[in-house]
Amino acid sequence: MTTKTPIVLDNGKHVPLADGDTLPSNGQPSVRFSITLRSGEMEVFNSGYDVWNGQWGLGNWGDKSATIDASTGAIVVPVGGMYRVTGMMSGTAAANGTISGYLNQPKDICGDPAYPHPYYFGCRTAVSAGLCILPFAGVVGVGTGNKFSLYLAHNFQLSGDSHLNFELIA
């Protein structure tokens, strides 16, 4: 039985790895963080939405850490790029309404969380009433040092902890 040696590209030539060599890095830092949403962390934003205040912080792992703007509760990303977003929010919806959750500009800049500028991302669904889930899955582009906030419709009350995970992918 023979073993195969990993091959890497070096200046256009295939070169086998020698003992002690490491694969080249793509140069992209690892940025991964998560938000755990609790019902006590939402505050009134306007007549239709509540905004996450960032009171309990977020979880970071990876090379670089996201932070929270103390004045707005907005999330500040350390590296610009495309972030994969996964997770869900579970809660209770008021009768016969539409519930929604969005990522958008911080509350001191945002006029309407459901308006797609500059990087609106979220979900919306009509419900009759009762327990429901808002799923989040996709990719959002955020610039270095840019901030964003999380908004939920007034008629959607979180129940228990909900989680959103973010990972820099490009």
PDB file of C-alpha atoms in Angstrom:
ATOM      1  CA  MET A   1       0.000   0.000   0.000  1.00  0.00           C
ATOM      2  CA  THR A   2       1.396   3.419  -0.936  1.00  0.00           C
ATOM      3  CA  THR A   3       0.693   6.750   0.714  1.00  0.00           C
ATOM      4  CA  LYS A   4       0.030   9.858  -1.303  1.00  0.00           C
ATOM      5  CA  THR A   5       1.863  13.102  -0.610  1.00  0.00           C
ATOM      6  CA  PRO A   6      -0.242  16.294  -0.535  1.00  0.00           C
ATOM      7  CA  ILE A   7       0.548  18.601  -3.455  1.00  0.00           C
ATOM      8  CA  VAL A   8       0.436  22.403  -3.254  1.00  0.00           C
ATOM      9  CA  LEU A   9       0.769  25.016  -5.954  1.00  0.00           C
ATOM     10  CA  ASP A  10       3.997  27.046  -5.720  1.00  0.00           C
ATOM     11  CA  ASN A  11       4.380  29.747  -8.353  1.00  0.00           C
ATOM     12  CA  GLY A  12       2.396  27.718 -10.853  1.00  0.00           C
ATOM     13  CA  LYS A  13       4.226  24.415 -10.178  1.00  0.00           C
ATOM     14  CA  HIS A  14       2.920  21.446  -8.247  1.00  0.00           C
ATOM     15  CA  VAL A  15       5.257  20.746  -5.337  1.00  0.00           C
ATOM     16  CA  PRO A  16       4.882  17.848  -2.884  1.00  0.00           C
ATOM     17  CA  LEU A  17       4.861  18.806   0.794  1.00  0.00           C
ATOM     18  CA  ALA A  18       7.889  17.718   2.803  1.00  0.00           C
ATOM     19  CA  ASP A  19       7.779  16.708   6.451  1.00  0.00           C
ATOM     20  CA  GLY A  20       7.173  19.789   8.606  1.00  0.00           C
ATOM     21  CA  ASP A  21       5.640  21.871   5.787  1.00  0.00           C
ATOM     22  CA  THR A  22       2.253  23.471   6.286  1.00  0.00           C
ATOM     23  CA  LEU A  23      -0.398  24.316   3.755  1.00  0.00           C
ATOM     24  CA  PRO A  24      -0.415  27.973   2.714  1.00  0.00           C
ATOM     25  CA  SER A  25      -3.009  30.208   4.357  1.00  0.00           C
ATOM     26  CA  ASN A  26      -5.580  32.015   2.257  1.00  0.00           C
ATOM     27  CA  GLY A  27      -4.828  35.150   4.291  1.00  0.00           C
ATOM     28  CA  GLN A  28      -8.421  35.597   5.477  1.00  0.00           C
ATOM     29  CA  PRO A  29      -8.814  35.977   9.240  1.00  0.00           C
ATOM     30  CA  SER A  30     -11.311  33.821  11.035  1.00  0.00           C
ATOM     31  CA  VAL A  31     -14.249  35.928  12.214  1.00  0.00           C
ATOM     32  CA  ARG A  32     -17.104  34.039  13.839  1.00  0.00           C
ATOM     33  CA  PHE A  33     -19.579  35.301  16.386  1.00  0.00           C
ATOM     34  CA  SER A  34     -23.029  34.542  17.708  1.00  0.00           C
ATOM     35  CA  ILE A  35     -25.861  36.518  19.214  1.00  0.00           C
ATOM     36  CA  THR A  36     -28.114  35.014  21.841  1.00  0.00           C
ATOM     37  CA  LEU A  37     -31.364  36.942  21.921  1.00  0.00           C
ATOM     38  CA  ARG A  38     -33.404  37.113  25.090  1.00  0.00           C
ATOM     39  CA  SER A  39     -36.763  38.824  25.482  1.00  0.00           C
ATOM     40  CA  GLY A  40     -35.360  41.394  27.936  1.00  0.00           C
ATOM     41  CA  GLU A  41     -32.830  42.624  25.356  1.00  0.00           C
ATOM     42  CA  MET A  42     -35.340  44.145  22.966  1.00  0.00           C
ATOM     43  CA  GLU A  43     -36.359  47.804  23.307  1.00  0.00           C
ATOM     44  CA  VAL A  44     -38.853  49.924  21.391  1.00  0.00           C
ATOM     45  CA  PHE A  45     -37.452  51.365  18.159  1.00  0.00           C
ATOM     46  CA  ASN A  46     -40.541  52.802  16.459  1.00  0.00           C
ATOM     47  CA  SER A  47     -44.251  52.044  16.105  1.00  0.00           C
ATOM     48  CA  GLY A  48     -43.607  48.752  14.313  1.00  0.00           C
ATOM     49  CA  TYR A  49     -40.287  47.386  15.559  1.00  0.00           C
ATOM     50  CA  ASP A  50     -38.149  46.648  18.586  1.00  0.00           C
ATOM     51  CA  VAL A  51     -34.342  46.729  18.377  1.00  0.00           C
ATOM     52  CA  TRP A  52     -31.756  44.526  20.119  1.00  0.00           C
ATOM     53  CA  ASN A  53     -29.874  46.553  22.742  1.00  0.00           C
ATOM     54  CA  GLY A  54     -26.810  44.293  23.029  1.00  0.00           C
ATOM     55  CA  GLN A  55     -27.044  44.214  26.820  1.00  0.00           C
ATOM     56  CA  TRP A  56     -25.756  40.668  27.282  1.00  0.00           C
ATOM     57  CA  GLY A  57     -23.157  40.850  24.530  1.00  0.00           C
ATOM     58  CA  LEU A  58     -22.196  38.298  21.962  1.00  0.00           C
ATOM     59  CA  GLY A  59     -19.968  35.241  21.729  1.00  0.00           C
ATOM     60  CA  ASN A  60     -16.774  35.379  19.681  1.00  0.00           C
ATOM     61  CA  TRP A  61     -14.432  32.689  18.480  1.00  0.00           C
ATOM     62  CA  GLY A  62     -11.802  32.963  15.790  1.00  0.00           C
ATOM     63  CA  ASP A  63      -8.905  35.357  15.102  1.00  0.00           C
ATOM     64  CA  LYS A  64     -10.847  38.641  15.271  1.00  0.00           C
ATOM     65  CA  SER A  65     -13.761  39.675  17.475  1.00  0.00           C
ATOM     66  CA  ALA A  66     -16.958  41.525  16.709  1.00  0.00           C
ATOM     67  CA  THR A  67     -17.865  44.167  19.296  1.00  0.00           C
ATOM     68  CA  ILE A  68     -20.941  46.076  20.431  1.00  0.00           C
ATOM     69  CA  ASP A  69     -21.279  49.847  20.076  1.00  0.00           C
ATOM     70  CA  ALA A  70     -22.037  51.028  23.617  1.00  0.00           C
ATOM     71  CA  SER A  71     -24.244  53.918  22.490  1.00  0.00           C
ATOM     72  CA  THR A  72     -26.506  52.041  20.060  1.00  0.00           C
ATOM     73  CA  GLY A  73     -26.172  48.336  20.891  1.00  0.00           C
ATOM     74  CA  ALA A  74     -25.185  47.746  17.258  1.00  0.00           C
ATOM     75  CA  ILE A  75     -22.764  44.994  16.264  1.00  0.00           C
ATOM     76  CA  VAL A  76     -19.453  46.220  14.808  1.00  0.00           C
ATOM     77  CA  VAL A  77     -17.615  43.790  12.517  1.00  0.00           C
ATOM     78  CA  PRO A  78     -13.789  43.802  12.577  1.00  0.00           C
ATOM     79  CA  VAL A  79     -13.325  42.655   8.975  1.00  0.00           C
ATOM     80  CA  GLY A  80     -15.463  43.570   5.987  1.00  0.00           C
ATOM     81  CA  GLY A  81     -16.756  40.854   3.703  1.00  0.00           C
ATOM     82  CA  MET A  82     -19.514  38.358   3.178  1.00  0.00           C
ATOM     83  CA  TYR A  83     -20.887  36.807   6.352  1.00  0.00           C
ATOM     84  CA  ARG A  84     -22.880  33.566   6.433  1.00  0.00           C
ATOM     85  CA  VAL A  85     -25.850  33.983   8.778  1.00  0.00           C
ATOM     86  CA  THR A  86     -27.633  30.983  10.281  1.00  0.00           C
ATOM     87  CA  GLY A  87     -30.036  30.523  13.145  1.00  0.00           C
ATOM     88  CA  MET A  88     -33.592  31.172  14.166  1.00  0.00           C
ATOM     89  CA  MET A  89     -35.740  33.122  16.540  1.00  0.00           C
ATOM     90  CA  SER A  90     -38.579  31.392  18.300  1.00  0.00           C
ATOM     91  CA  GLY A  91     -41.429  33.174  19.949  1.00  0.00           C
ATOM     92  CA  THR A  92     -45.110  33.942  20.084  1.00  0.00           C
ATOM     93  CA  ALA A  93     -46.966  35.944  17.470  1.00  0.00           C
ATOM     94  CA  ALA A  94     -50.014  38.105  18.035  1.00  0.00           C
ATOM     95  CA  ALA A  95     -53.216  37.028  16.305  1.00  0.00           C
ATOM     96  CA  ASN A  96     -53.641  37.486  12.554  1.00  0.00           C
ATOM     97  CA  GLY A  97     -50.537  39.431  11.755  1.00  0.00           C
ATOM     98  CA  THR A  98     -47.297  39.488   9.882  1.00  0.00           C
ATOM     99  CA  ILE A  99     -44.128  38.968  11.877  1.00  0.00           C
ATOM    100  CA  SER A 100     -40.671  39.955  10.720  1.00  0.00           C
ATOM    101  CA  GLY A 101     -37.061  40.222  11.775  1.00  0.00           C
ATOM    102  CA  TYR A 102     -34.324  42.171  10.002  1.00  0.00           C
ATOM    103  CA  LEU A 103     -30.645  43.069  10.133  1.00  0.00           C
ATOM    104  CA  ASN A 104     -30.132  46.675   9.073  1.00  0.00           C
ATOM    105  CA  GLN A 105     -28.296  49.882   9.965  1.00  0.00           C
ATOM    106  CA  PRO A 106     -27.877  50.881  13.643  1.00  0.00           C
ATOM    107  CA  LYS A 107     -30.867  52.512  15.318  1.00  0.00           C
ATOM    108  CA  ASP A 108     -29.304  55.994  15.177  1.00  0.00           C
ATOM    109  CA  ILE A 109     -29.168  55.791  11.352  1.00  0.00           C
ATOM    110  CA  CYS A 110     -31.974  53.424  10.330  1.00  0.00           C
ATOM    111  CA  GLY A 111     -35.289  54.926   9.280  1.00  0.00           C
ATOM    112  CA  ASP A 112     -37.190  51.736   8.490  1.00  0.00           C
ATOM    113  CA  PRO A 113     -35.786  48.274   9.356  1.00  0.00           C
ATOM    114  CA  ALA A 114     -37.744  46.707   6.479  1.00  0.00           C
ATOM    115  CA  TYR A 115     -36.233  49.084   3.909  1.00  0.00           C
ATOM    116  CA  PRO A 116     -33.370  47.475   1.956  1.00  0.00           C
ATOM    117  CA  HIS A 117     -30.564  49.994   2.412  1.00  0.00           C
ATOM    118  CA  PRO A 118     -27.648  49.389   2.655  1.00  0.00           C
ATOM    119  CA  TYR A 119     -27.651  45.707   3.581  1.00  0.00           C
ATOM    120  CA  TYR A 120     -31.103  44.773   4.762  1.00  0.00           C
ATOM    121  CA  PHE A 121     -31.431  41.055   5.437  1.00  0.00           C
ATOM    122  CA  GLY A 122     -34.213  39.161   7.135  1.00  0.00           C
ATOM    123  CA  CYS A 123     -37.456  37.298   6.937  1.00  0.00           C
ATOM    124  CA  ARG A 124     -41.163  37.985   7.131  1.00  0.00           C
ATOM    125  CA  THR A 125     -44.150  35.683   7.365  1.00  0.00           C
ATOM    126  CA  ALA A 126     -47.905  35.850   7.946  1.00  0.00           C
ATOM    127  CA  VAL A 127     -49.215  33.882  10.916  1.00  0.00           C
ATOM    128  CA  SER A 128     -52.576  33.222  12.494  1.00  0.00           C
ATOM    129  CA  ALA A 129     -51.246  33.310  16.090  1.00  0.00           C
ATOM    130  CA  GLY A 130     -49.257  31.305  18.578  1.00  0.00           C
ATOM    131  CA  LEU A 131     -45.780  29.820  18.582  1.00  0.00           C
ATOM    132  CA  CYS A 132     -43.667  30.401  15.502  1.00  0.00           C
ATOM    133  CA  ILE A 133     -40.085  30.493  14.240  1.00  0.00           C
ATOM    134  CA  LEU A 134     -38.300  33.086  12.121  1.00  0.00           C
ATOM    135  CA  PRO A 135     -35.497  31.250  10.283  1.00  0.00           C
ATOM    136  CA  PHE A 136     -32.353  33.116   9.235  1.00  0.00           C
ATOM    137  CA  ALA A 137     -30.101  31.579   6.582  1.00  0.00           C
ATOM    138  CA  GLY A 138     -28.113  33.362   3.925  1.00  0.00           C
ATOM    139  CA  VAL A 139     -25.230  35.712   3.261  1.00  0.00           C
ATOM    140  CA  VAL A 140     -24.942  39.411   4.102  1.00  0.00           C
ATOM    141  CA  GLY A 141     -22.190  41.812   3.004  1.00  0.00           C
ATOM    142  CA  VAL A 142     -20.741  44.113   5.665  1.00  0.00           C
ATOM    143  CA  GLY A 143     -17.835  46.567   5.382  1.00  0.00           C
ATOM    144  CA  THR A 144     -14.963  46.808   7.884  1.00  0.00           C
ATOM    145  CA  GLY A 145     -16.043  48.790  10.919  1.00  0.00           C
ATOM    146  CA  ASN A 146     -19.632  48.820   9.712  1.00  0.00           C
ATOM    147  CA  LYS A 147     -22.390  48.382  12.235  1.00  0.00           C
ATOM    148  CA  PHE A 148     -25.730  46.653  12.066  1.00  0.00           C
ATOM    149  CA  SER A 149     -28.628  46.071  14.434  1.00  0.00           C
ATOM    150  CA  LEU A 150     -31.291  43.410  14.757  1.00  0.00           C
ATOM    151  CA  TYR A 151     -34.956  44.408  14.591  1.00  0.00           C
ATOM    152  CA  LEU A 152     -38.079  42.382  15.425  1.00  0.00           C
ATOM    153  CA  ALA A 153     -41.719  43.296  14.816  1.00  0.00           C
ATOM    154  CA  HIS A 154     -43.632  44.395  17.954  1.00  0.00           C
ATOM    155  CA  ASN A 155     -46.143  41.599  17.496  1.00  0.00           C
ATOM    156  CA  PHE A 156     -43.432  38.921  17.876  1.00  0.00           C
ATOM    157  CA  GLN A 157     -42.336  38.157  21.439  1.00  0.00           C
ATOM    158  CA  LEU A 158     -39.243  36.000  21.940  1.00  0.00           C
ATOM    159  CA  SER A 159     -39.700  32.924  24.116  1.00  0.00           C
ATOM    160  CA  GLY A 160     -36.547  31.420  25.561  1.00  0.00           C
ATOM    161  CA  ASP A 161     -33.163  32.047  23.981  1.00  0.00           C
ATOM    162  CA  SER A 162     -32.786  32.409  20.224  1.00  0.00           C
ATOM    163  CA  HIS A 163     -29.458  32.269  18.408  1.00  0.00           C
ATOM    164  CA  LEU A 164     -27.975  33.807  15.265  1.00  0.00           C
ATOM    165  CA  ASN A 165     -24.505  32.780  14.100  1.00  0.00           C
ATOM    166  CA  PHE A 166     -22.231  34.796  11.809  1.00  0.00           C
ATOM    167  CA  GLU A 167     -19.112  33.612   9.969  1.00  0.00           C
ATOM    168  CA  LEU A 168     -16.874  35.522   7.555  1.00  0.00           C
ATOM    169  CA  ILE A 169     -16.713  33.432   4.379  1.00  0.00           C
ATOM    170  CA  ALA A 170     -15.265  35.810   1.768  1.00  0.00           C
TER     171      ALA A 170
END
